[in-house]
Amino acid sequence: MNTDKLISIITEEVLKRITVLSLQNSKDKSKSILILDSISNKNSYDEIISKWKDIKFLDDYCHEEGVDLFDYIIVPKLSSKDLVGIAIGDIRSDVSEIIIDGVFKGKKVIVFEEGISYRKFKNTANKNFFNMFKGYEEKIISFGIEIVRKKDLTECLDNGYCKSENEISNETNKVLEEIIKEAVITKKVISEKDIENLWNKGYKTIAIDKKSIITPLAKDFIRTNQINIKS
């Protein structure tokens, strides 16, 4: 496969994904967001406010209505008390009450990494004591609560899903693996041996010329081993 054709395929795929994301974004921006912070700090969220129409702050929250009206719950600060409370399902403040209610009702809860209180004591706290709180953090993550850096929030809301660094790294590796595992054969007649040699080297996708002829034995090998042939 030549470079121009590869670029064309990649460009087409990128455009498709942009279209899908644009449609998804238009839906997401109509959704309601609750930020568990005082409205007096709204200037800290200018980027989000400029992109999403329906945003409320803790001052606007009505306990009688609960979280039913919201799709996203943003948590800028999470105290150690609330972290533990959420992990064990115990309401200890207005913040933990809203988050627990949100988890019960399937709302997307996003916590700022910088706002998790216990983390700032990493270099001074007793290791076992610190790890106890780390365990509580892992517990709330298992409930579907997502933890992101504040600077990544807009991207997270755009995508509707906050990917961890490990997930991003794994996806990148998969893409690279697919690229690496694609071989090219320029021969006019392609034999079983040609295909088998590349298969043994780990290639799962083989690009050939449109005019190339694949022998019957080679076709059998391709079918048996589920090799992807591109022309």
PDB file of C-alpha atoms in Angstrom, residues 46-182:
ATOM      1  CA  ASP A  46     -15.649  30.380  32.036  1.00  0.00           C
ATOM      2  CA  GLU A  47     -14.617  27.809  29.425  1.00  0.00           C
ATOM      3  CA  ILE A  48     -17.341  25.384  30.435  1.00  0.00           C
ATOM      4  CA  ILE A  49     -19.978  28.111  30.766  1.00  0.00           C
ATOM      5  CA  SER A  50     -19.151  29.400  27.286  1.00  0.00           C
ATOM      6  CA  LYS A  51     -19.788  25.961  25.755  1.00  0.00           C
ATOM      7  CA  TRP A  52     -22.684  24.521  27.782  1.00  0.00           C
ATOM      8  CA  LYS A  53     -26.039  26.237  28.162  1.00  0.00           C
ATOM      9  CA  ASP A  54     -27.523  24.734  31.302  1.00  0.00           C
ATOM     10  CA  ILE A  55     -25.112  25.035  34.242  1.00  0.00           C
ATOM     11  CA  LYS A  56     -26.065  25.348  37.877  1.00  0.00           C
ATOM     12  CA  PHE A  57     -23.969  25.812  41.027  1.00  0.00           C
ATOM     13  CA  LEU A  58     -24.303  24.537  44.576  1.00  0.00           C
ATOM     14  CA  ASP A  59     -26.140  27.742  45.544  1.00  0.00           C
ATOM     15  CA  ASP A  60     -28.854  26.879  42.988  1.00  0.00           C
ATOM     16  CA  TYR A  61     -29.302  23.287  44.146  1.00  0.00           C
ATOM     17  CA  CYS A  62     -32.731  22.304  45.445  1.00  0.00           C
ATOM     18  CA  HIS A  63     -32.633  19.312  47.790  1.00  0.00           C
ATOM     19  CA  GLU A  64     -36.318  18.606  47.226  1.00  0.00           C
ATOM     20  CA  GLU A  65     -35.764  18.164  43.477  1.00  0.00           C
ATOM     21  CA  GLY A  66     -32.475  16.315  43.977  1.00  0.00           C
ATOM     22  CA  VAL A  67     -30.175  15.428  41.097  1.00  0.00           C
ATOM     23  CA  ASP A  68     -32.895  14.307  38.688  1.00  0.00           C
ATOM     24  CA  LEU A  69     -32.555  17.439  36.550  1.00  0.00           C
ATOM     25  CA  PHE A  70     -28.810  17.006  35.988  1.00  0.00           C
ATOM     26  CA  ASP A  71     -26.771  14.836  33.649  1.00  0.00           C
ATOM     27  CA  TYR A  72     -23.311  15.730  34.996  1.00  0.00           C
ATOM     28  CA  ILE A  73     -22.172  16.456  38.542  1.00  0.00           C
ATOM     29  CA  ILE A  74     -18.793  18.221  38.741  1.00  0.00           C
ATOM     30  CA  VAL A  75     -16.916  18.051  42.059  1.00  0.00           C
ATOM     31  CA  PRO A  76     -14.094  20.636  42.270  1.00  0.00           C
ATOM     32  CA  LYS A  77     -13.157  19.752  45.871  1.00  0.00           C
ATOM     33  CA  LEU A  78     -13.544  16.501  47.773  1.00  0.00           C
ATOM     34  CA  SER A  79     -12.654  16.487  51.468  1.00  0.00           C
ATOM     35  CA  SER A  80     -11.286  13.401  53.190  1.00  0.00           C
ATOM     36  CA  LYS A  81     -14.489  13.242  55.241  1.00  0.00           C
ATOM     37  CA  ASP A  82     -16.658  13.182  52.125  1.00  0.00           C
ATOM     38  CA  LEU A  83     -14.359  10.732  50.353  1.00  0.00           C
ATOM     39  CA  VAL A  84     -14.745   8.221  53.168  1.00  0.00           C
ATOM     40  CA  GLY A  85     -18.461   8.900  53.452  1.00  0.00           C
ATOM     41  CA  ILE A  86     -19.093   8.257  49.767  1.00  0.00           C
ATOM     42  CA  ALA A  87     -16.960   5.102  49.828  1.00  0.00           C
ATOM     43  CA  ILE A  88     -19.058   3.601  52.620  1.00  0.00           C
ATOM     44  CA  GLY A  89     -22.378   5.147  51.540  1.00  0.00           C
ATOM     45  CA  ASP A  90     -22.649   7.501  54.522  1.00  0.00           C
ATOM     46  CA  ILE A  91     -23.902  11.075  53.986  1.00  0.00           C
ATOM     47  CA  ARG A  92     -21.590  13.513  55.801  1.00  0.00           C
ATOM     48  CA  SER A  93     -22.279  16.832  54.047  1.00  0.00           C
ATOM     49  CA  ASP A  94     -24.324  18.421  51.276  1.00  0.00           C
ATOM     50  CA  VAL A  95     -21.588  17.448  48.806  1.00  0.00           C
ATOM     51  CA  SER A  96     -21.523  13.765  49.778  1.00  0.00           C
ATOM     52  CA  GLU A  97     -25.338  13.663  49.809  1.00  0.00           C
ATOM     53  CA  ILE A  98     -25.507  14.977  46.229  1.00  0.00           C
ATOM     54  CA  ILE A  99     -22.775  12.632  45.011  1.00  0.00           C
ATOM     55  CA  ILE A 100     -24.323   9.573  46.650  1.00  0.00           C
ATOM     56  CA  ASP A 101     -27.718  10.499  45.194  1.00  0.00           C
ATOM     57  CA  GLY A 102     -26.037  10.935  41.805  1.00  0.00           C
ATOM     58  CA  VAL A 103     -24.430   7.493  41.969  1.00  0.00           C
ATOM     59  CA  PHE A 104     -27.759   5.923  42.946  1.00  0.00           C
ATOM     60  CA  LYS A 105     -29.474   7.560  39.971  1.00  0.00           C
ATOM     61  CA  GLY A 106     -26.798   6.824  37.402  1.00  0.00           C
ATOM     62  CA  LYS A 107     -25.514  10.386  36.932  1.00  0.00           C
ATOM     63  CA  LYS A 108     -22.024  10.999  35.630  1.00  0.00           C
ATOM     64  CA  VAL A 109     -19.968  12.275  38.573  1.00  0.00           C
ATOM     65  CA  ILE A 110     -16.587  13.888  37.796  1.00  0.00           C
ATOM     66  CA  VAL A 111     -14.108  14.834  40.533  1.00  0.00           C
ATOM     67  CA  PHE A 112     -11.147  17.159  39.998  1.00  0.00           C
ATOM     68  CA  GLU A 113      -7.900  15.377  40.745  1.00  0.00           C
ATOM     69  CA  GLU A 114      -6.403  18.544  42.246  1.00  0.00           C
ATOM     70  CA  GLY A 115      -9.337  18.909  44.627  1.00  0.00           C
ATOM     71  CA  ILE A 116      -8.972  15.560  46.403  1.00  0.00           C
ATOM     72  CA  SER A 117      -7.905  16.696  49.853  1.00  0.00           C
ATOM     73  CA  TYR A 118      -5.912  13.713  51.148  1.00  0.00           C
ATOM     74  CA  ARG A 119      -3.537  13.728  48.167  1.00  0.00           C
ATOM     75  CA  LYS A 120      -1.704  16.856  49.320  1.00  0.00           C
ATOM     76  CA  PHE A 121      -0.352  14.908  52.318  1.00  0.00           C
ATOM     77  CA  LYS A 122       1.393  12.262  50.222  1.00  0.00           C
ATOM     78  CA  ASN A 123       4.899  13.366  51.260  1.00  0.00           C
ATOM     79  CA  THR A 124       4.153  13.797  54.966  1.00  0.00           C
ATOM     80  CA  ALA A 125       1.531  11.231  55.968  1.00  0.00           C
ATOM     81  CA  ASN A 126       2.222   7.776  57.355  1.00  0.00           C
ATOM     82  CA  LYS A 127       2.310   5.477  54.309  1.00  0.00           C
ATOM     83  CA  ASN A 128      -0.289   3.016  55.615  1.00  0.00           C
ATOM     84  CA  PHE A 129      -2.584   5.853  56.683  1.00  0.00           C
ATOM     85  CA  PHE A 130      -2.261   7.512  53.271  1.00  0.00           C
ATOM     86  CA  ASN A 131      -2.896   4.214  51.469  1.00  0.00           C
ATOM     87  CA  MET A 132      -6.088   3.763  53.470  1.00  0.00           C
ATOM     88  CA  PHE A 133      -7.495   6.896  51.821  1.00  0.00           C
ATOM     89  CA  LYS A 134      -6.136   5.782  48.459  1.00  0.00           C
ATOM     90  CA  GLY A 135      -8.220   2.649  48.941  1.00  0.00           C
ATOM     91  CA  TYR A 136     -11.321   4.782  49.520  1.00  0.00           C
ATOM     92  CA  GLU A 137     -10.526   6.674  46.307  1.00  0.00           C
ATOM     93  CA  GLU A 138     -10.273   3.398  44.383  1.00  0.00           C
ATOM     94  CA  LYS A 139     -13.587   2.394  45.911  1.00  0.00           C
ATOM     95  CA  ILE A 140     -15.479   5.442  44.613  1.00  0.00           C
ATOM     96  CA  ILE A 141     -13.888   4.940  41.180  1.00  0.00           C
ATOM     97  CA  SER A 142     -15.377   1.438  41.198  1.00  0.00           C
ATOM     98  CA  PHE A 143     -18.780   3.128  41.649  1.00  0.00           C
ATOM     99  CA  GLY A 144     -18.310   4.867  38.278  1.00  0.00           C
ATOM    100  CA  ILE A 145     -17.079   8.189  39.669  1.00  0.00           C
ATOM    101  CA  GLU A 146     -14.438   9.620  37.327  1.00  0.00           C
ATOM    102  CA  ILE A 147     -11.362  11.554  38.433  1.00  0.00           C
ATOM    103  CA  VAL A 148      -9.792  14.027  35.990  1.00  0.00           C
ATOM    104  CA  ARG A 149      -7.522  17.042  35.976  1.00  0.00           C
ATOM    105  CA  LYS A 150      -9.438  20.317  35.823  1.00  0.00           C
ATOM    106  CA  LYS A 151      -7.756  21.280  32.550  1.00  0.00           C
ATOM    107  CA  ASP A 152      -9.117  18.084  30.940  1.00  0.00           C
ATOM    108  CA  LEU A 153     -12.736  18.642  31.980  1.00  0.00           C
ATOM    109  CA  THR A 154     -13.879  20.301  28.746  1.00  0.00           C
ATOM    110  CA  GLU A 155     -12.444  17.473  26.659  1.00  0.00           C
ATOM    111  CA  CYS A 156     -14.019  14.974  29.023  1.00  0.00           C
ATOM    112  CA  LEU A 157     -17.460  16.565  28.632  1.00  0.00           C
ATOM    113  CA  ASP A 158     -16.992  16.798  24.862  1.00  0.00           C
ATOM    114  CA  ASN A 159     -16.271  13.081  24.636  1.00  0.00           C
ATOM    115  CA  GLY A 160     -18.876  12.081  27.190  1.00  0.00           C
ATOM    116  CA  TYR A 161     -16.248   9.835  28.736  1.00  0.00           C
ATOM    117  CA  CYS A 162     -13.050  10.527  30.646  1.00  0.00           C
ATOM    118  CA  LYS A 163     -10.251   8.239  29.608  1.00  0.00           C
ATOM    119  CA  SER A 164      -7.472   7.373  32.022  1.00  0.00           C
ATOM    120  CA  GLU A 165      -3.833   7.669  30.977  1.00  0.00           C
ATOM    121  CA  ASN A 166      -3.614   3.856  30.838  1.00  0.00           C
ATOM    122  CA  GLU A 167      -6.608   3.603  28.502  1.00  0.00           C
ATOM    123  CA  ILE A 168      -5.184   6.283  26.188  1.00  0.00           C
ATOM    124  CA  SER A 169      -1.817   4.530  26.173  1.00  0.00           C
ATOM    125  CA  ASN A 170      -3.424   1.148  25.438  1.00  0.00           C
ATOM    126  CA  GLU A 171      -5.443   2.561  22.537  1.00  0.00           C
ATOM    127  CA  THR A 172      -2.340   4.191  21.071  1.00  0.00           C
ATOM    128  CA  ASN A 173      -0.444   0.914  21.322  1.00  0.00           C
ATOM    129  CA  LYS A 174      -3.275  -0.944  19.576  1.00  0.00           C
ATOM    130  CA  VAL A 175      -3.240   1.516  16.671  1.00  0.00           C
ATOM    131  CA  LEU A 176       0.531   1.253  16.375  1.00  0.00           C
ATOM    132  CA  GLU A 177       0.315  -2.527  16.537  1.00  0.00           C
ATOM    133  CA  GLU A 178      -2.183  -2.598  13.669  1.00  0.00           C
ATOM    134  CA  ILE A 179       0.070  -0.367  11.572  1.00  0.00           C
ATOM    135  CA  ILE A 180       3.140  -2.461  12.332  1.00  0.00           C
ATOM    136  CA  LYS A 181       1.307  -5.729  11.657  1.00  0.00           C
ATOM    137  CA  GLU A 182       0.445  -4.750   8.096  1.00  0.00           C
TER     138      GLU A 182
END
